[in-house]
Amino acid sequence: MIPEPLRHELEQRIQQAVTPREAAVDVMKELQRHYGWLTDEAVREAAELLGLSPLQVEELATFYEMIYRRPVGRHVIHVCDSISCWSMGGETLLKQFEKLLGIKTGTTTLDGLFTLLPCCCLGNCGNAPAVMVGERLFGPLTPASSQALLEELRTTETV
Ligand code: FES
């Protein structure tokens, strides 16, 4: 259930938007932040707030790769696999994260700390190969700096 202060804040954001759909990503992201992922309950709540059907919210949610419809770890590491990053070693970087975390891409570490996902261009091509964790961009990452990043994230609540 959405806490009243968050509900109030979301209602205000929706009112400021030209159309409710325009606020949909914001609403989904905030509910995701609250629940840890976009639960079925969150989809229903977002639909109610936005005046959309749950199916319409579901469609939007599955379109955005930063919206998670399954439980994820505390930190979701998005490794860019688009052309600039790929040409600068993005594939090797992804393998490096798999090795360091002991998981396959698309899964979560047993301790629930990390989820590893590929993603489309992050708009950080000049710093390829690039990664996004939470709202933060990182790059260019090397095997050494990717290890240092994990060490930093292990001691961080959220980024
Ligand atoms: S191609 Fe990776 S950030 Fe653009």
PDB file of C-alpha atoms and ligand atoms in Angstrom:
ATOM      1  CA  MET A   1       0.000   0.000   0.000  1.00  0.00           C
ATOM      2  CA  ILE A   2       1.298   3.436  -0.934  1.00  0.00           C
ATOM      3  CA  PRO A   3       2.113   5.617   2.062  1.00  0.00           C
ATOM      4  CA  GLU A   4      -0.002   8.781   2.115  1.00  0.00           C
ATOM      5  CA  PRO A   5       2.909  11.249   1.593  1.00  0.00           C
ATOM      6  CA  LEU A   6       4.058   9.322  -1.499  1.00  0.00           C
ATOM      7  CA  ARG A   7       0.497   9.101  -2.837  1.00  0.00           C
ATOM      8  CA  HIS A   8       0.108  12.852  -2.388  1.00  0.00           C
ATOM      9  CA  GLU A   9       3.417  13.546  -4.147  1.00  0.00           C
ATOM     10  CA  LEU A  10       2.492  11.283  -7.065  1.00  0.00           C
ATOM     11  CA  GLU A  11      -0.944  12.870  -7.409  1.00  0.00           C
ATOM     12  CA  GLN A  12       0.731  16.268  -7.641  1.00  0.00           C
ATOM     13  CA  ARG A  13       3.139  15.073 -10.327  1.00  0.00           C
ATOM     14  CA  ILE A  14       0.261  13.633 -12.336  1.00  0.00           C
ATOM     15  CA  GLN A  15      -1.636  16.918 -12.083  1.00  0.00           C
ATOM     16  CA  GLN A  16       1.411  18.793 -13.397  1.00  0.00           C
ATOM     17  CA  ALA A  17       1.760  16.487 -16.402  1.00  0.00           C
ATOM     18  CA  VAL A  18       0.011  17.321 -19.673  1.00  0.00           C
ATOM     19  CA  THR A  19      -1.479  13.816 -19.749  1.00  0.00           C
ATOM     20  CA  PRO A  20      -1.436  11.072 -17.092  1.00  0.00           C
ATOM     21  CA  ARG A  21       0.563   8.870 -19.493  1.00  0.00           C
ATOM     22  CA  GLU A  22       3.348  11.466 -19.439  1.00  0.00           C
ATOM     23  CA  ALA A  23       3.707  10.895 -15.685  1.00  0.00           C
ATOM     24  CA  ALA A  24       3.477   7.114 -15.944  1.00  0.00           C
ATOM     25  CA  VAL A  25       7.216   6.382 -15.938  1.00  0.00           C
ATOM     26  CA  ASP A  26       7.765   8.687 -12.973  1.00  0.00           C
ATOM     27  CA  VAL A  27       4.944   7.028 -11.063  1.00  0.00           C
ATOM     28  CA  MET A  28       6.199   3.530 -11.864  1.00  0.00           C
ATOM     29  CA  LYS A  29       9.759   4.454 -10.868  1.00  0.00           C
ATOM     30  CA  GLU A  30       8.627   5.892  -7.535  1.00  0.00           C
ATOM     31  CA  LEU A  31       6.497   2.839  -6.771  1.00  0.00           C
ATOM     32  CA  GLN A  32       9.415   0.639  -7.782  1.00  0.00           C
ATOM     33  CA  ARG A  33      11.641   2.557  -5.391  1.00  0.00           C
ATOM     34  CA  HIS A  34       9.075   2.024  -2.644  1.00  0.00           C
ATOM     35  CA  TYR A  35       8.487  -1.712  -3.216  1.00  0.00           C
ATOM     36  CA  GLY A  36      11.917  -2.661  -4.599  1.00  0.00           C
ATOM     37  CA  TRP A  37      10.332  -3.717  -7.900  1.00  0.00           C
ATOM     38  CA  LEU A  38       7.053  -3.050  -9.705  1.00  0.00           C
ATOM     39  CA  THR A  39       4.816  -5.588  -8.004  1.00  0.00           C
ATOM     40  CA  ASP A  40       1.329  -6.512  -9.252  1.00  0.00           C
ATOM     41  CA  GLU A  41      -0.021  -4.398  -6.423  1.00  0.00           C
ATOM     42  CA  ALA A  42       2.089  -1.461  -7.632  1.00  0.00           C
ATOM     43  CA  VAL A  43       0.761  -1.899 -11.177  1.00  0.00           C
ATOM     44  CA  ARG A  44      -2.816  -1.715  -9.857  1.00  0.00           C
ATOM     45  CA  GLU A  45      -1.967   1.314  -7.718  1.00  0.00           C
ATOM     46  CA  ALA A  46      -0.242   3.083 -10.615  1.00  0.00           C
ATOM     47  CA  ALA A  47      -3.268   2.376 -12.816  1.00  0.00           C
ATOM     48  CA  GLU A  48      -5.618   3.821 -10.229  1.00  0.00           C
ATOM     49  CA  LEU A  49      -3.484   6.957  -9.785  1.00  0.00           C
ATOM     50  CA  LEU A  50      -3.041   7.487 -13.517  1.00  0.00           C
ATOM     51  CA  GLY A  51      -6.612   6.687 -14.516  1.00  0.00           C
ATOM     52  CA  LEU A  52      -5.357   3.908 -16.794  1.00  0.00           C
ATOM     53  CA  SER A  53      -6.146   0.215 -16.829  1.00  0.00           C
ATOM     54  CA  PRO A  54      -3.668  -2.196 -15.206  1.00  0.00           C
ATOM     55  CA  LEU A  55      -3.072  -3.625 -18.686  1.00  0.00           C
ATOM     56  CA  GLN A  56      -2.069  -0.192 -20.009  1.00  0.00           C
ATOM     57  CA  VAL A  57       0.382   0.226 -17.114  1.00  0.00           C
ATOM     58  CA  GLU A  58       1.691  -3.278 -17.721  1.00  0.00           C
ATOM     59  CA  GLU A  59       2.316  -2.417 -21.378  1.00  0.00           C
ATOM     60  CA  LEU A  60       4.273   0.688 -20.396  1.00  0.00           C
ATOM     61  CA  ALA A  61       6.181  -1.184 -17.702  1.00  0.00           C
ATOM     62  CA  THR A  62       7.365  -3.889 -20.057  1.00  0.00           C
ATOM     63  CA  PHE A  63       8.511  -1.260 -22.577  1.00  0.00           C
ATOM     64  CA  TYR A  64      11.001   0.406 -20.192  1.00  0.00           C
ATOM     65  CA  GLU A  65      13.991  -1.722 -19.286  1.00  0.00           C
ATOM     66  CA  MET A  66      14.619   0.186 -16.045  1.00  0.00           C
ATOM     67  CA  ILE A  67      11.225  -0.911 -14.719  1.00  0.00           C
ATOM     68  CA  TYR A  68      11.432  -4.333 -13.094  1.00  0.00           C
ATOM     69  CA  ARG A  69       8.432  -6.639 -13.060  1.00  0.00           C
ATOM     70  CA  ARG A  70      10.328  -9.228 -11.047  1.00  0.00           C
ATOM     71  CA  PRO A  71      12.262  -8.964  -7.795  1.00  0.00           C
ATOM     72  CA  VAL A  72      15.768  -7.602  -8.291  1.00  0.00           C
ATOM     73  CA  GLY A  73      18.826  -7.160  -6.131  1.00  0.00           C
ATOM     74  CA  ARG A  74      19.597  -4.044  -4.124  1.00  0.00           C
ATOM     75  CA  HIS A  75      21.773  -2.856  -7.005  1.00  0.00           C
ATOM     76  CA  VAL A  76      20.821  -3.515 -10.611  1.00  0.00           C
ATOM     77  CA  ILE A  77      23.855  -3.305 -12.871  1.00  0.00           C
ATOM     78  CA  HIS A  78      22.848  -2.430 -16.428  1.00  0.00           C
ATOM     79  CA  VAL A  79      25.689  -3.155 -18.816  1.00  0.00           C
ATOM     80  CA  CYS A  80      25.237  -1.413 -22.156  1.00  0.00           C
ATOM     81  CA  ASP A  81      25.383  -3.781 -25.127  1.00  0.00           C
ATOM     82  CA  SER A  82      24.811  -1.222 -27.894  1.00  0.00           C
ATOM     83  CA  ILE A  83      27.313  -0.564 -30.639  1.00  0.00           C
ATOM     84  CA  SER A  84      29.776   1.903 -29.051  1.00  0.00           C
ATOM     85  CA  CYS A  85      30.071  -0.084 -25.848  1.00  0.00           C
ATOM     86  CA  TRP A  86      30.161  -3.380 -27.692  1.00  0.00           C
ATOM     87  CA  SER A  87      33.038  -2.117 -29.865  1.00  0.00           C
ATOM     88  CA  MET A  88      34.898  -0.896 -26.763  1.00  0.00           C
ATOM     89  CA  GLY A  89      34.716  -4.220 -24.920  1.00  0.00           C
ATOM     90  CA  GLY A  90      31.206  -4.234 -23.468  1.00  0.00           C
ATOM     91  CA  GLU A  91      30.861  -7.973 -24.020  1.00  0.00           C
ATOM     92  CA  THR A  92      34.069  -8.648 -22.111  1.00  0.00           C
ATOM     93  CA  LEU A  93      32.886  -6.306 -19.358  1.00  0.00           C
ATOM     94  CA  LEU A  94      29.614  -8.224 -19.033  1.00  0.00           C
ATOM     95  CA  LYS A  95      31.557 -11.509 -18.767  1.00  0.00           C
ATOM     96  CA  GLN A  96      33.795  -9.878 -16.161  1.00  0.00           C
ATOM     97  CA  PHE A  97      30.757  -8.938 -14.045  1.00  0.00           C
ATOM     98  CA  GLU A  98      29.374 -12.469 -14.423  1.00  0.00           C
ATOM     99  CA  LYS A  99      32.669 -13.852 -13.192  1.00  0.00           C
ATOM    100  CA  LEU A 100      33.034 -11.400 -10.306  1.00  0.00           C
ATOM    101  CA  LEU A 101      29.439 -11.903  -9.166  1.00  0.00           C
ATOM    102  CA  GLY A 102      29.293 -15.638  -9.872  1.00  0.00           C
ATOM    103  CA  ILE A 103      25.996 -15.289 -11.756  1.00  0.00           C
ATOM    104  CA  LYS A 104      24.700 -15.302 -15.318  1.00  0.00           C
ATOM    105  CA  THR A 105      23.318 -12.185 -16.950  1.00  0.00           C
ATOM    106  CA  GLY A 106      19.632 -11.782 -16.107  1.00  0.00           C
ATOM    107  CA  THR A 107      19.957 -13.221 -12.621  1.00  0.00           C
ATOM    108  CA  THR A 108      20.527 -12.038  -9.043  1.00  0.00           C
ATOM    109  CA  THR A 109      23.230 -12.976  -6.569  1.00  0.00           C
ATOM    110  CA  LEU A 110      22.098 -15.280  -3.763  1.00  0.00           C
ATOM    111  CA  ASP A 111      22.701 -12.563  -1.176  1.00  0.00           C
ATOM    112  CA  GLY A 112      20.243 -10.325  -3.047  1.00  0.00           C
ATOM    113  CA  LEU A 113      22.809  -7.580  -3.525  1.00  0.00           C
ATOM    114  CA  PHE A 114      23.215  -7.527  -7.303  1.00  0.00           C
ATOM    115  CA  THR A 115      21.191  -8.157 -10.443  1.00  0.00           C
ATOM    116  CA  LEU A 116      23.046  -8.113 -13.739  1.00  0.00           C
ATOM    117  CA  LEU A 117      21.214  -7.012 -16.885  1.00  0.00           C
ATOM    118  CA  PRO A 118      22.194  -5.985 -20.407  1.00  0.00           C
ATOM    119  CA  CYS A 119      20.684  -2.770 -21.701  1.00  0.00           C
ATOM    120  CA  CYS A 120      20.438  -0.514 -24.727  1.00  0.00           C
ATOM    121  CA  CYS A 121      22.500   2.639 -25.188  1.00  0.00           C
ATOM    122  CA  LEU A 122      22.681   4.683 -22.009  1.00  0.00           C
ATOM    123  CA  GLY A 123      23.635   7.877 -23.810  1.00  0.00           C
ATOM    124  CA  ASN A 124      27.094   7.594 -22.309  1.00  0.00           C
ATOM    125  CA  CYS A 125      28.817   6.381 -25.492  1.00  0.00           C
ATOM    126  CA  GLY A 126      31.798   8.718 -25.011  1.00  0.00           C
ATOM    127  CA  ASN A 127      32.617   6.744 -21.870  1.00  0.00           C
ATOM    128  CA  ALA A 128      32.214   3.282 -23.361  1.00  0.00           C
ATOM    129  CA  PRO A 129      31.998   0.622 -22.131  1.00  0.00           C
ATOM    130  CA  ALA A 130      29.338   2.083 -19.872  1.00  0.00           C
ATOM    131  CA  VAL A 131      27.210   0.821 -17.029  1.00  0.00           C
ATOM    132  CA  MET A 132      24.278   2.254 -15.125  1.00  0.00           C
ATOM    133  CA  VAL A 133      23.462   1.474 -11.518  1.00  0.00           C
ATOM    134  CA  GLY A 134      20.424   3.223 -10.084  1.00  0.00           C
ATOM    135  CA  GLU A 135      20.605   6.780 -11.394  1.00  0.00           C
ATOM    136  CA  ARG A 136      24.386   6.784 -11.779  1.00  0.00           C
ATOM    137  CA  LEU A 137      26.409   6.244 -14.939  1.00  0.00           C
ATOM    138  CA  PHE A 138      29.872   4.711 -14.896  1.00  0.00           C
ATOM    139  CA  GLY A 139      32.486   4.385 -17.618  1.00  0.00           C
ATOM    140  CA  PRO A 140      34.731   3.677 -19.238  1.00  0.00           C
ATOM    141  CA  LEU A 141      35.043   0.586 -17.075  1.00  0.00           C
ATOM    142  CA  THR A 142      37.994  -1.771 -17.073  1.00  0.00           C
ATOM    143  CA  PRO A 143      38.277  -5.150 -15.314  1.00  0.00           C
ATOM    144  CA  ALA A 144      40.004  -3.372 -12.406  1.00  0.00           C
ATOM    145  CA  SER A 145      37.517  -0.522 -12.136  1.00  0.00           C
ATOM    146  CA  SER A 146      34.538  -2.889 -12.421  1.00  0.00           C
ATOM    147  CA  GLN A 147      35.876  -4.775  -9.401  1.00  0.00           C
ATOM    148  CA  ALA A 148      36.323  -1.504  -7.523  1.00  0.00           C
ATOM    149  CA  LEU A 149      32.766  -0.503  -8.449  1.00  0.00           C
ATOM    150  CA  LEU A 150      31.375  -3.727  -6.969  1.00  0.00           C
ATOM    151  CA  GLU A 151      33.344  -3.173  -3.801  1.00  0.00           C
ATOM    152  CA  GLU A 152      31.927   0.342  -3.502  1.00  0.00           C
ATOM    153  CA  LEU A 153      28.375  -0.880  -4.159  1.00  0.00           C
ATOM    154  CA  ARG A 154      28.634  -3.629  -1.539  1.00  0.00           C
ATOM    155  CA  THR A 155      28.900  -0.956   1.125  1.00  0.00           C
ATOM    156  CA  THR A 156      26.258   1.354  -0.379  1.00  0.00           C
ATOM    157  CA  GLU A 157      22.528   1.224   0.379  1.00  0.00           C
ATOM    158  CA  THR A 158      21.334   2.621  -2.958  1.00  0.00           C
ATOM    159  CA  VAL A 159      22.931   4.787  -5.623  1.00  0.00           C
TER     160      VAL A 159
HETATM  161  S1  FES B   1      26.478   2.544 -26.854  1.00  0.00           S
HETATM  162 FE1  FES B   1      26.791   2.258 -24.718  1.00  0.00          FE
HETATM  163  S2  FES B   1      26.272   4.149 -23.845  1.00  0.00           S
HETATM  164 FE2  FES B   1      25.829   4.385 -25.945  1.00  0.00          FE
END
